[in-house]
Coordinates of C-alpha atoms in Angstrom, one line a residue:
Chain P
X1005 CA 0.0 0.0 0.0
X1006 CA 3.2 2.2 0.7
X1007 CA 4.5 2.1 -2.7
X1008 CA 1.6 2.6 -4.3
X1009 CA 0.6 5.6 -2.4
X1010 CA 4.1 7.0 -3.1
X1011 CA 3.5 6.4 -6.7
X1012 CA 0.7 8.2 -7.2
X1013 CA 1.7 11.0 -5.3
X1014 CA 4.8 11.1 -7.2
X1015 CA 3.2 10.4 -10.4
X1016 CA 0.8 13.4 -9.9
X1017 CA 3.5 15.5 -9.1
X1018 CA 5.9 14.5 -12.1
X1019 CA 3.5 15.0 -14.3
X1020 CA 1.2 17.8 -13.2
X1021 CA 3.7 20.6 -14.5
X1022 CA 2.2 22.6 -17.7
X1023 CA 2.4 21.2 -21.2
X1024 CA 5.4 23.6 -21.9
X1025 CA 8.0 22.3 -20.2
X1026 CA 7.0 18.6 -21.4
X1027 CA 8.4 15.4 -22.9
X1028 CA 8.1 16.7 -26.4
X1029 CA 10.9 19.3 -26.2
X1030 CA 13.0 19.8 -29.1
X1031 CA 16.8 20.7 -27.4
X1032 CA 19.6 20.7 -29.2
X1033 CA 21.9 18.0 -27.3
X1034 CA 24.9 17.7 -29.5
X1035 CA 27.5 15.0 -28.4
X1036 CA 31.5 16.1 -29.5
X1037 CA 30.2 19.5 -31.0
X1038 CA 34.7 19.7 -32.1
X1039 CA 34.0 17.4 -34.6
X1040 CA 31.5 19.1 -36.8
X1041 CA 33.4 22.7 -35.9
X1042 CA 36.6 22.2 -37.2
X1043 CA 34.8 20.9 -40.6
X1044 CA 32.8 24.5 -40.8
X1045 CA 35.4 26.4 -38.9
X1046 CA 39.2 24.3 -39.6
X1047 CA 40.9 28.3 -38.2
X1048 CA 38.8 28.0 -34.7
X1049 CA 40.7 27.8 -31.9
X1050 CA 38.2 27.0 -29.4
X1051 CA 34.4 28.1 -29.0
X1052 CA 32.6 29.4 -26.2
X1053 CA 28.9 28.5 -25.3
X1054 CA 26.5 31.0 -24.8
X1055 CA 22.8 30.8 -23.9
X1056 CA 20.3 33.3 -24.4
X1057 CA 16.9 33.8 -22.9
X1058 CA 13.7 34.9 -24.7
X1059 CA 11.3 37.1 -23.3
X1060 CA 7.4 37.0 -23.8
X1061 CA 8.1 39.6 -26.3
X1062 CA 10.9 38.5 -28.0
X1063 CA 9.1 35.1 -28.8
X1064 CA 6.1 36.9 -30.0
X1065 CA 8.2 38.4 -32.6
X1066 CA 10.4 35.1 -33.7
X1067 CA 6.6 33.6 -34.0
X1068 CA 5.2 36.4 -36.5
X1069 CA 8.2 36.7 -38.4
X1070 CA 8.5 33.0 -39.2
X1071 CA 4.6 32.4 -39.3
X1072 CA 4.5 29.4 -36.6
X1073 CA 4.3 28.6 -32.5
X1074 CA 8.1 27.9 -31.8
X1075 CA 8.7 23.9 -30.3
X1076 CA 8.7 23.4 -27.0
X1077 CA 12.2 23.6 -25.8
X1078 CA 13.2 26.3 -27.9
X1079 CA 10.1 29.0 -26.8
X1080 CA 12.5 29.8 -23.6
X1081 CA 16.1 30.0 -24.2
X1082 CA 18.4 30.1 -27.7
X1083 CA 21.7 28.4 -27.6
X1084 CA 24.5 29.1 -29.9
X1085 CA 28.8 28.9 -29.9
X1086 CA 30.5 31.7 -30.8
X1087 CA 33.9 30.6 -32.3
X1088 CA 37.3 32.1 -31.3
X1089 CA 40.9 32.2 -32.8
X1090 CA 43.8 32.5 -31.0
X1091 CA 43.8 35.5 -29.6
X1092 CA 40.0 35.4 -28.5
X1093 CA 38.8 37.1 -31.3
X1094 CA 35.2 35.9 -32.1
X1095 CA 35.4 34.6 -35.5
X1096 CA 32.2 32.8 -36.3
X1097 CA 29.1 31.1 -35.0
X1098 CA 28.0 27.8 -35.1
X1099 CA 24.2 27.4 -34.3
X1100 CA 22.5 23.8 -34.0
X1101 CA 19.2 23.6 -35.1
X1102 CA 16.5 20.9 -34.5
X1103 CA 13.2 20.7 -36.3
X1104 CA 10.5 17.9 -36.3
X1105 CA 10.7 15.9 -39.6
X1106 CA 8.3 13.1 -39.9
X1107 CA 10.3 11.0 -37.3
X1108 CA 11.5 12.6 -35.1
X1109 CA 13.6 15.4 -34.9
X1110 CA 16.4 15.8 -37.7
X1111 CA 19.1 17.7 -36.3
X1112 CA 21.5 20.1 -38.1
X1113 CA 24.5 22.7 -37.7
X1114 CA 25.3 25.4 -39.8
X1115 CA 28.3 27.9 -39.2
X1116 CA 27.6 31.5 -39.9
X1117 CA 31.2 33.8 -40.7
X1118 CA 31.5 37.2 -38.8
X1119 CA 29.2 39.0 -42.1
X1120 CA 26.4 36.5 -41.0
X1121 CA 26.8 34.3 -44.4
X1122 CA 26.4 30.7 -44.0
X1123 CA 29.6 28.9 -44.0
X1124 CA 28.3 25.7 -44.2
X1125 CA 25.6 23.1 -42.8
X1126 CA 25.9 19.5 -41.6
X1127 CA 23.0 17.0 -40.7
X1128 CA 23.9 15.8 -37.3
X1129 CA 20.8 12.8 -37.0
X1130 CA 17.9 12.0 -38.6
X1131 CA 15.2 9.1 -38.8
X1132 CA 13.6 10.0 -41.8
X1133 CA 12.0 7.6 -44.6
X1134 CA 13.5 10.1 -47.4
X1135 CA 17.7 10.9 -46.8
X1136 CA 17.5 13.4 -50.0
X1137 CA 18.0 16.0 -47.9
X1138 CA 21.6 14.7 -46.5
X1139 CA 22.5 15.1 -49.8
X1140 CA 25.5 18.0 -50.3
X1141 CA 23.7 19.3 -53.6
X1142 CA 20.4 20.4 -51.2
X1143 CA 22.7 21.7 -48.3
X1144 CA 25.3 23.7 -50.5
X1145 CA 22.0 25.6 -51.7
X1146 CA 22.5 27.5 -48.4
X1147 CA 26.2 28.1 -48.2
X1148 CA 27.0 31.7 -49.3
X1149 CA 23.7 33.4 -48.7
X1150 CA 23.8 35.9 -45.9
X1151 CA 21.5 35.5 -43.4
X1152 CA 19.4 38.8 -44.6
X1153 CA 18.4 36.4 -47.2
X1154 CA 16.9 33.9 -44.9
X1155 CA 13.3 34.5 -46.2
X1156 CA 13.8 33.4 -49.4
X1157 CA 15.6 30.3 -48.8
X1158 CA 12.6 28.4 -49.2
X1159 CA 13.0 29.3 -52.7
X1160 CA 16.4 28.1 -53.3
X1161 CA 15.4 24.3 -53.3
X1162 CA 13.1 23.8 -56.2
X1163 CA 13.2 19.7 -56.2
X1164 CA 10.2 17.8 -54.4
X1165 CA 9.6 19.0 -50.8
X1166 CA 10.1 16.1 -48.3
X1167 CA 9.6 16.2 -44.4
X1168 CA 13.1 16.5 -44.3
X1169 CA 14.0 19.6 -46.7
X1170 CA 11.2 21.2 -44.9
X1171 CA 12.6 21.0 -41.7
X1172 CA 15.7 22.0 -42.5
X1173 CA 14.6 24.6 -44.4
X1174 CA 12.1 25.7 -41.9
X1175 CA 14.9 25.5 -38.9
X1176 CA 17.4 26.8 -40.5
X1177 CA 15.2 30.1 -41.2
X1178 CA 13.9 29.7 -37.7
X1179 CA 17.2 29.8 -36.3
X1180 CA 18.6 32.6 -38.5
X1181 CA 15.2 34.8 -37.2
X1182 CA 15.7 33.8 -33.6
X1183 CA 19.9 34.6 -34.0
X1184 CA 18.2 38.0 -35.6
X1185 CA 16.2 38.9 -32.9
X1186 CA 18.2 38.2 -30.2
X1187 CA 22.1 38.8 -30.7
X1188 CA 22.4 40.1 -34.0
X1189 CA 22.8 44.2 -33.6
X1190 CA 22.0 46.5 -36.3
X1191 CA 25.4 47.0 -37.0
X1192 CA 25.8 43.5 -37.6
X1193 CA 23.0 43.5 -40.1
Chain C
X542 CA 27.8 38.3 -22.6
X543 CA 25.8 37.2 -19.9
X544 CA 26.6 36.3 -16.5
X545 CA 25.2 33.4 -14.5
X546 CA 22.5 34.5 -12.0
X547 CA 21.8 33.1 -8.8
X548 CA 18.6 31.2 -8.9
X549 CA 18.2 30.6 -5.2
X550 CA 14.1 30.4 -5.4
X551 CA 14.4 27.1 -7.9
X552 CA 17.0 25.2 -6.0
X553 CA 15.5 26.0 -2.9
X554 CA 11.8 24.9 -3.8
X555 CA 13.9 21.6 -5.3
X556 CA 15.7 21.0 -1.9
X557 CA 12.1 21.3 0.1
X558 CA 10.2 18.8 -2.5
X559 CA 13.7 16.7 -2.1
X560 CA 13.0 16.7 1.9
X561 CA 10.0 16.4 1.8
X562 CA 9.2 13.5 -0.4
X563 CA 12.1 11.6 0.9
X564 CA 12.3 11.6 4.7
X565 CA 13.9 8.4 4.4
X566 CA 17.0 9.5 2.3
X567 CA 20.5 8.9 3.0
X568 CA 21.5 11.4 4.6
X569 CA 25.2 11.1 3.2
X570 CA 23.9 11.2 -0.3
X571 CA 21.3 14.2 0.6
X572 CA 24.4 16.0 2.2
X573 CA 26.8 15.4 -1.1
X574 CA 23.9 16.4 -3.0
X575 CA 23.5 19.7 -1.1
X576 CA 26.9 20.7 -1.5
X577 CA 27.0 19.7 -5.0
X578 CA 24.0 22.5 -5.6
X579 CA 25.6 25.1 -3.1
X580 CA 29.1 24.5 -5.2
X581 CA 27.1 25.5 -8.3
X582 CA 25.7 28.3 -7.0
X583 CA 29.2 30.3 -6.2
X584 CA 29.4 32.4 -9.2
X585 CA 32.8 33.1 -10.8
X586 CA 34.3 35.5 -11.9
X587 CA 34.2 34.1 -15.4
X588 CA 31.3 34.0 -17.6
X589 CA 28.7 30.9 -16.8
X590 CA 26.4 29.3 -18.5
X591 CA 24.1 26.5 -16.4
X592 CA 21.8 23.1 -17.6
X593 CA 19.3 22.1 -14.8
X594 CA 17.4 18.6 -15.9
X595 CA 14.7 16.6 -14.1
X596 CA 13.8 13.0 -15.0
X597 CA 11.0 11.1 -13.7
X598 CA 10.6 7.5 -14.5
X599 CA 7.2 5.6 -13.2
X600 CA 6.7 2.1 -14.1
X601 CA 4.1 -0.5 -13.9
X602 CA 5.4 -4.3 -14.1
X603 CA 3.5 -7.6 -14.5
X604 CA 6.3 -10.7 -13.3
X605 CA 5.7 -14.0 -14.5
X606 CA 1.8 -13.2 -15.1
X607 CA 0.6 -13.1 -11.5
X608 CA 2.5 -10.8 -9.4
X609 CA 2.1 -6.8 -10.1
X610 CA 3.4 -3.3 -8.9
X611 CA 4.0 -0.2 -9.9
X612 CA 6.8 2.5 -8.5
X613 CA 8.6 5.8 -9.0
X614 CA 11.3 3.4 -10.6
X615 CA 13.9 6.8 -10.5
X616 CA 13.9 10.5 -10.3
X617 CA 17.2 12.1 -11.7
X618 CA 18.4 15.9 -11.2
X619 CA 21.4 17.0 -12.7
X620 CA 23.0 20.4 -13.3
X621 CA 25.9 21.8 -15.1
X622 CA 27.3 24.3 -15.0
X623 CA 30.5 25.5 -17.9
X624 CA 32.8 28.6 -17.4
X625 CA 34.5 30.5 -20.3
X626 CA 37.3 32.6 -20.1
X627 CA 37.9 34.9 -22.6
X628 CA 38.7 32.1 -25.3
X629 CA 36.5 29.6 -24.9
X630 CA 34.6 27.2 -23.0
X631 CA 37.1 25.8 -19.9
X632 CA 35.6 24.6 -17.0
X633 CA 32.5 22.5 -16.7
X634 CA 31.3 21.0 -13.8
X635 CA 28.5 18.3 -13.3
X636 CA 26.4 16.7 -10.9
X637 CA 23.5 14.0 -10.9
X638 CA 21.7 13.1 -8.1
X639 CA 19.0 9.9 -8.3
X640 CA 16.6 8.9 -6.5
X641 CA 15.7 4.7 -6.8
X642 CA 12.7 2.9 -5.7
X643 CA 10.1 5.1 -4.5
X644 CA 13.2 7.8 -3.0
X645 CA 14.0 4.7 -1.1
X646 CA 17.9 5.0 -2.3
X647 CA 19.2 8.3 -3.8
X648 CA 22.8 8.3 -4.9
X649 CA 25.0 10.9 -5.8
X650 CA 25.5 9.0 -8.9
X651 CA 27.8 11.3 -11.2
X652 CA 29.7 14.4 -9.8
X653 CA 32.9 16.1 -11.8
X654 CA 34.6 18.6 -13.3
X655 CA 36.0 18.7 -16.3
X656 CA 39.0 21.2 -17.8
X657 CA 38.8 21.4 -21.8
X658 CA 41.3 22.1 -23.8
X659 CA 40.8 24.2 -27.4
X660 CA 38.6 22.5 -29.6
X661 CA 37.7 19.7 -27.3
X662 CA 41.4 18.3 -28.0
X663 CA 42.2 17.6 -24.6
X664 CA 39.5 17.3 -21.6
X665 CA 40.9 16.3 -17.9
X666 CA 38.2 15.2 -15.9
X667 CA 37.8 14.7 -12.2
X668 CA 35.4 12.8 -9.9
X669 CA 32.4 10.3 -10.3
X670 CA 31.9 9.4 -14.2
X671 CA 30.7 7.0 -16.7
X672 CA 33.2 5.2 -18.0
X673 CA 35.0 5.2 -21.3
X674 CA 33.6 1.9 -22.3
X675 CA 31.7 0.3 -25.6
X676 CA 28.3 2.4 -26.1
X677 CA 28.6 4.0 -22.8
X678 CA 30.0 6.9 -23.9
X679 CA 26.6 7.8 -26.2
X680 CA 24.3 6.2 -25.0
X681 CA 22.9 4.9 -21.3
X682 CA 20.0 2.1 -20.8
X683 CA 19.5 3.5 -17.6
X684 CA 16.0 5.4 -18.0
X685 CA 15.2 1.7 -20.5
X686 CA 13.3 -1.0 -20.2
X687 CA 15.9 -3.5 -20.8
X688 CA 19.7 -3.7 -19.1
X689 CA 23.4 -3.8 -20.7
X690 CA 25.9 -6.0 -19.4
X691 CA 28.2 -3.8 -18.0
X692 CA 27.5 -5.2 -14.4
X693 CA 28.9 -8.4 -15.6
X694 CA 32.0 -6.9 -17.6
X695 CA 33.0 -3.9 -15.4
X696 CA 31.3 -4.0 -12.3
X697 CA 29.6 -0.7 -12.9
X698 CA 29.3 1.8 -15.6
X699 CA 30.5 4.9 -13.2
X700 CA 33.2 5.3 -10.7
X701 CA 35.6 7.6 -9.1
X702 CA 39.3 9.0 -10.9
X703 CA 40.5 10.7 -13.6
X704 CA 40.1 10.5 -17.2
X705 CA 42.0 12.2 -20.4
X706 CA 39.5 12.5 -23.6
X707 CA 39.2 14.7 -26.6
X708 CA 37.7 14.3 -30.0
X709 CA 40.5 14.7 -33.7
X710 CA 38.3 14.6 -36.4
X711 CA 36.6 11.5 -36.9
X712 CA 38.8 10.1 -33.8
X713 CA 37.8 10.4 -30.6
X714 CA 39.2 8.9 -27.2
X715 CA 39.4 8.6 -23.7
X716 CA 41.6 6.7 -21.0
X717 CA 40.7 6.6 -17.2
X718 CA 41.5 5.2 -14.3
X719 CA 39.5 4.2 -11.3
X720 CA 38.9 3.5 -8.1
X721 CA 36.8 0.4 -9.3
X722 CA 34.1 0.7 -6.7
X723 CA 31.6 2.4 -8.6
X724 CA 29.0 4.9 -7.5
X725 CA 28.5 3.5 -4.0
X726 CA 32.1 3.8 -2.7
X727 CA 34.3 6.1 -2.2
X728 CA 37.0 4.8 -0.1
X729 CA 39.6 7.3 1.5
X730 CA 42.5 5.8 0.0
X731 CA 43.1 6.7 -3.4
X732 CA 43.4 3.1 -5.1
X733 CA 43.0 3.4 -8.6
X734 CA 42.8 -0.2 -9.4
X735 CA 40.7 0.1 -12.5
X736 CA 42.2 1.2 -16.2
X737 CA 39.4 1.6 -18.9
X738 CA 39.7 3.3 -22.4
X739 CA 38.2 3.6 -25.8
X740 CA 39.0 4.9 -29.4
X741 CA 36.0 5.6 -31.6
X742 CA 35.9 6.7 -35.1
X743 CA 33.0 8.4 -36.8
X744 CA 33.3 8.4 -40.2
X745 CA 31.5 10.8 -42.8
X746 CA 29.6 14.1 -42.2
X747 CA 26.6 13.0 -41.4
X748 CA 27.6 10.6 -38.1
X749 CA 25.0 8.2 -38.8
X750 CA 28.1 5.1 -38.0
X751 CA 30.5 5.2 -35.9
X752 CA 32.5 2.4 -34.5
X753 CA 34.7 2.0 -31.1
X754 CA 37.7 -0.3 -29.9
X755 CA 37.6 -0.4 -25.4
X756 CA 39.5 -2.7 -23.3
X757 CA 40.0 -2.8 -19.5
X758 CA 42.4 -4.0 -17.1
X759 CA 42.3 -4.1 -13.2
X760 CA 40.0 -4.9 -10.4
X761 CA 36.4 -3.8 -9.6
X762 CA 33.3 -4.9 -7.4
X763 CA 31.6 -7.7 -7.8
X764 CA 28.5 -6.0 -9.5
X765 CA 27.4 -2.6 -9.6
X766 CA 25.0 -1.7 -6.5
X767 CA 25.6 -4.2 -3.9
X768 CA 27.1 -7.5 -2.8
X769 CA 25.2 -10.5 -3.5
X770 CA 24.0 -10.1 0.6
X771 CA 22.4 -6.8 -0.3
X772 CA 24.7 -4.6 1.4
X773 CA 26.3 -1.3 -0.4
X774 CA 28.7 -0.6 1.6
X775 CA 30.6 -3.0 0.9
X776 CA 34.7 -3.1 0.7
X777 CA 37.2 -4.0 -1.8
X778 CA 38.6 -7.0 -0.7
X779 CA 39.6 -10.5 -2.0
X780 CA 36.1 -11.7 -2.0
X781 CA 34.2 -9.0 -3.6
X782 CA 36.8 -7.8 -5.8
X783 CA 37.2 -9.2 -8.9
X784 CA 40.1 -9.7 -11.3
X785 CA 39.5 -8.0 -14.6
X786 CA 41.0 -8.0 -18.7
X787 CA 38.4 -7.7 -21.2
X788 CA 38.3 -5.9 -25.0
X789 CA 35.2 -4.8 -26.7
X790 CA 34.1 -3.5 -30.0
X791 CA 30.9 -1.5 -30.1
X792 CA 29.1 0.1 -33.3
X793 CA 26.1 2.4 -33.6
X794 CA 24.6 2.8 -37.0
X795 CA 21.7 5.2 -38.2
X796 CA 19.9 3.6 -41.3
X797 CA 16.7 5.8 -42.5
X798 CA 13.7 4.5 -40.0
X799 CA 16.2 1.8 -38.2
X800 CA 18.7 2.5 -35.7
X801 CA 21.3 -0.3 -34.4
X802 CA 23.6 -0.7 -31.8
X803 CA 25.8 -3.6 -30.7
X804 CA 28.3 -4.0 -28.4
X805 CA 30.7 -7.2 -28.1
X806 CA 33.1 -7.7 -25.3
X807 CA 34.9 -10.3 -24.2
X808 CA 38.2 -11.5 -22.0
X809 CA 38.9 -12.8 -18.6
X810 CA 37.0 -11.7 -15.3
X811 CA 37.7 -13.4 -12.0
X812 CA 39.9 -16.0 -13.7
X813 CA 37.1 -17.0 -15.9
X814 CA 36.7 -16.5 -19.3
X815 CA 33.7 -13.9 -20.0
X816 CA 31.6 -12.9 -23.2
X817 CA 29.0 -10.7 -23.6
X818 CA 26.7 -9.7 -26.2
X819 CA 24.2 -6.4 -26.4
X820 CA 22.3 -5.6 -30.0
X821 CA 19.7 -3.2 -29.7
X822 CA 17.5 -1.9 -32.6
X823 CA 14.6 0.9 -32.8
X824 CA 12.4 1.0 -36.2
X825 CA 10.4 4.2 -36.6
X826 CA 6.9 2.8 -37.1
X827 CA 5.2 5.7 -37.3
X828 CA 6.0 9.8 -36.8
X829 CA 5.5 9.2 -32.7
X830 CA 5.9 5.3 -32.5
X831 CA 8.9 2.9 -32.5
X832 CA 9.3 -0.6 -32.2
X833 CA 12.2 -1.8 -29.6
X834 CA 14.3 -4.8 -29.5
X835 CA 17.2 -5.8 -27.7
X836 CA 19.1 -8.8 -26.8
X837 CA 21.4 -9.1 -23.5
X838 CA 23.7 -12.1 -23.7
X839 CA 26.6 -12.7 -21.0
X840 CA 28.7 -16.1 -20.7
X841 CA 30.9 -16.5 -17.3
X842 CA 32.9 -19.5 -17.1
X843 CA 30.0 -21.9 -17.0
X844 CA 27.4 -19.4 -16.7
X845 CA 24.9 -18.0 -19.2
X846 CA 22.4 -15.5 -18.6
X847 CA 20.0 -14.0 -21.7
X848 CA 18.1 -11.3 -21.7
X849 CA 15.4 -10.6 -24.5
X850 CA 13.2 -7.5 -25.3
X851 CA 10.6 -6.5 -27.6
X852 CA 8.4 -3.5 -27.0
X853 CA 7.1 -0.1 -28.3
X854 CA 8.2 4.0 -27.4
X855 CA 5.3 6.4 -27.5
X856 CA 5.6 10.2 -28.0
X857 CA 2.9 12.0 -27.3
X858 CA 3.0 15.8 -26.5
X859 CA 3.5 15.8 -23.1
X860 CA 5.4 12.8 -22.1
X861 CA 6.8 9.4 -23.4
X862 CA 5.4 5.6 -22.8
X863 CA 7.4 2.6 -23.0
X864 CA 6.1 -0.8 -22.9
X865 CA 7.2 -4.4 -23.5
X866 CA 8.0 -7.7 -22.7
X867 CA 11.2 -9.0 -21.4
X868 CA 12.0 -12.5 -20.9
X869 CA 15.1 -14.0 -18.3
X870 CA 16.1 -17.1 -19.4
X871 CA 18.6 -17.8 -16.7
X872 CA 16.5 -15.9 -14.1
X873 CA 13.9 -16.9 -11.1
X874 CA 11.6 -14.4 -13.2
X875 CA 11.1 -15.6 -16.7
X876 CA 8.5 -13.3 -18.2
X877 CA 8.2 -9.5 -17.4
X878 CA 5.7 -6.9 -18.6
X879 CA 6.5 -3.3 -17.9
X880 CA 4.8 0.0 -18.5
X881 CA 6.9 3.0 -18.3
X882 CA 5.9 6.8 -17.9
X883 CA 8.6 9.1 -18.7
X884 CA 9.8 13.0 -18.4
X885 CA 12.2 15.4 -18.9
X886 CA 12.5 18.7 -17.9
X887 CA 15.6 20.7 -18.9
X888 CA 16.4 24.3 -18.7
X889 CA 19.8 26.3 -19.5
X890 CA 19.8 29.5 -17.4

């Protein structure tokens, strides 16, 4: 009778907390990040994490510009590494990205140089029943564009949309909006 | 750049619920726990960035058809906290606190920091931590429905000492070396009896295979929690310690919907030859639904014990359900059905 009293009272109280800070959370965990930024970024020296909160207001803003409710796990707090030479100098950002494909998440980096233009973008993991979008001919579509052009980029790929281009085309645009809004000043832009 | 800021509200309210719900905990472990959180909360004079996560895993199980229960099977906590100087990321220390069996045993079951060298070349790393071994390294059973047989070929899967890592390229490594008594020891002497290491390689740019070599030499416990008597606090000595030299290869492979991992060691452990299997597969059925299999196979000297699962993971939006079957075949339990509820909470601050 003990244990199951203390499993329901645990139970209740596990899961009792509100729907946004629940099990579908899209977070970017990214095992050996080195590996994938010395392929964007072979002159990095070292990087440096940095987290960023999102107000109320800032959120309300990523959601207009891109047209959609951000994924739980990403409505509170934007994670990015900015990317350092030897003296300390920042010089480059690599941000990881995670958008739901069809299933499950598919998970990308992309590397942006210190004029915001996409460097380059790796598929980290993906489940998905169509890989066309692993392919290098779909992700060098985006490699060279500056990141003022991120609303077009859905333009760029003119083949036959699968979940899998669409997420990466959707998170790489959602991340480029929430790097925007959040760090990017206007003399960046 | 932002500071870290002290969220004394949150880790108090989590101390309270901890108390609260647990009036039976160790108080050792509640104490290390404590000043684990208090250790976290001295800011630096560096910049810091912090991860807390909660876990809660509930399960329901049905053994051998006739006999049921159902527990908070473990609550996890963890936080993390990295420091950057000017250059990069350098410091990161970690601690996770769990909570077994309806809070009936909480162990402090991973605490450490780590120093990390540009570019993740080098990383030194100090304290309680899972060991460079097979899959370990990526990937943990622990919040599963089915086991891995690192009881059998290490002892444990976390202990106390030092470890070297870093990734080059598509090689990465790590060498440690132990105390061997896992997370529920920590004896006063130093003693590192325990030598573990692995080389991966990840090929490609997408990291959908990658491939390991481990082996391990020295002496550990017996098995991971306890003695055979059921007592933790038990001591190294001839009788409980065991004797160990063992190799593995391990492999993790992402294949559209399908995704594989096996893990082969074998070698000598208390003078007896040892083998032991682990394959385990996930097929995405559908967008929120995968199937699960798994096979647990270790041979001891004369002894076999096997281990089979087959079972489903559910996603929807606010939590995740596992369910399945598992069946023993050495075991005084053959047949098993377990229900799991699962969730995660995780917030960098």
């Amino acid at each position: 009778m003990k244990s199951y009293f203390s499993f329901i009272v645990c139970f209740l109280i596990i899961f009792s907390v509100s729907p946004g800070s629940a099990q579908d959370i899209y977070l970017c965990v990214w095992r050996n990040p080195e590996r994938t930024m010395t392929r964007i970024f072979p002159d990095a020296r070292d990087y440096k994490t940095v987290n960023v909160r999102i107000t109320p207001a800032q959120r309300k803003t990523i959601e207009e510009i891109v047209g959609y409710e951000l994924l739980p796990g990403q409505q509170d707090q934007f994670q990015y590494f900015e990317m350092t030479d030897e003296k300390g100098q920042v010089i480059g950002t690599i941000i990881p990205s995670t958008q739901k494909g069809q299933f499950g998440a598919v998970e990308f980096v992309f590397g942006l140089d210190a004029d915001l233009v996409v460097r380059d973008l790796y598929i980290q993991r993906a489940r998905e029943r169509d890989q066309s979008f692993k392919d290098r001919s779909f992700l060098d579509l985006f490699a060279g564009r500056s990141i003022r052009e991120k609303m077009s980029f859905d333009q760029l790929y003119t083949g036959e949309p699968t979940p899998g281009t669409t997420a990466v085309i959707t998170g790489l645009i959602k991340a480029m909006v929430a790097f925007e809004t959040l760090v990017a000043t206007d003399a960046d832009l | 750049m932002k500071t870290a800021e002290l969220k004394l509200d949150l880790f108090e309210m989590l101390t309270r619920l901890f108390i609260t719900l647990a009036p039976w905990v160790r108080r050792t472990s509640l104490m290390a726990a404590m000043v684990l959180f208090l250790f976290a909360l001295i800011p630096g004079g560096v910049q810091a960035t912090w991860n807390l996560s909660v876990d809660g895993d509930a399960r329901y199980r049905l053994t051998e058809w006739e006999e049921h229960d159902a527990d908070i099977h473990l609550v996890g906590a963890s936080v993390r906290k990295t420091f950057s100087d000017n250059k990069g990321d350098r410091l990161i220390l970690f601690g996770l606190v769990e909570a077994e069996d309806n809070f009936s045993d909480v162990m402090l079951h991973e605490v450490y920091g780590q120093y990390k060298g540009p570019m993740g070349a080098w990383n030194i790393t100090a304290g309680r931590f899972g060991l460079p071994w097979g899959l370990l390294p990526g990937f943990s059973a622990s919040r599963l429905l089915y086991d891995m047989p690192h009881g059998a070929v290490l002892g444990m899967n976390v202990d106390n000492g030092f470890m070297l890592s870093g990734v080059n390229g598509p090689l990465d490594y790590a060498a440690s070396i132990t105390q061997g008594y896992g997370p529920r020891g920590t004896p006063d002497d130093l003693n590192l009896s325990l030598g573990t290491a692995r080389i991966g390689f990840t090929p490609g740019d997408t990291e959908e295979f990658s491939i390991g070599v481990s082996a391990a030499v020295g002496k550990s416990i017996r098995v991971h929690a306890a003695d055979p008597n059921g007592d933790a606090d038990m001591n190294m000595d001839k009788d409980s310690a065991l004797q160990r030299a063992v190799g593995g290869l391990d492999a993790t492979l992402y294949l559209g919907r399908w995704l594989g991992r096996v893990e082969l060691s074998a070698g000598r452990v208390d003078h007896r030859s040892m083998t032991a299997g682990f394959a385990a597969m996930d097929y995405a059925l559908l967008p929120r639904f995968d199937l699960n299999f798994a096979a647990n196979l270790v041979w001891h000297g004369s002894e076999f014990k096997d281990e089979w699962f087959a079972g489903f993971t559910g996603k929807p939006p606010w939590f995740t359900i596992r369910g399945g079957y598992r069946y023993a075949g050495n075991s005084p339990s053959h047949h098993e059905v377990i229900f799991q509820l699962y969730r995660l909470f995780s917030y960098n601050l």
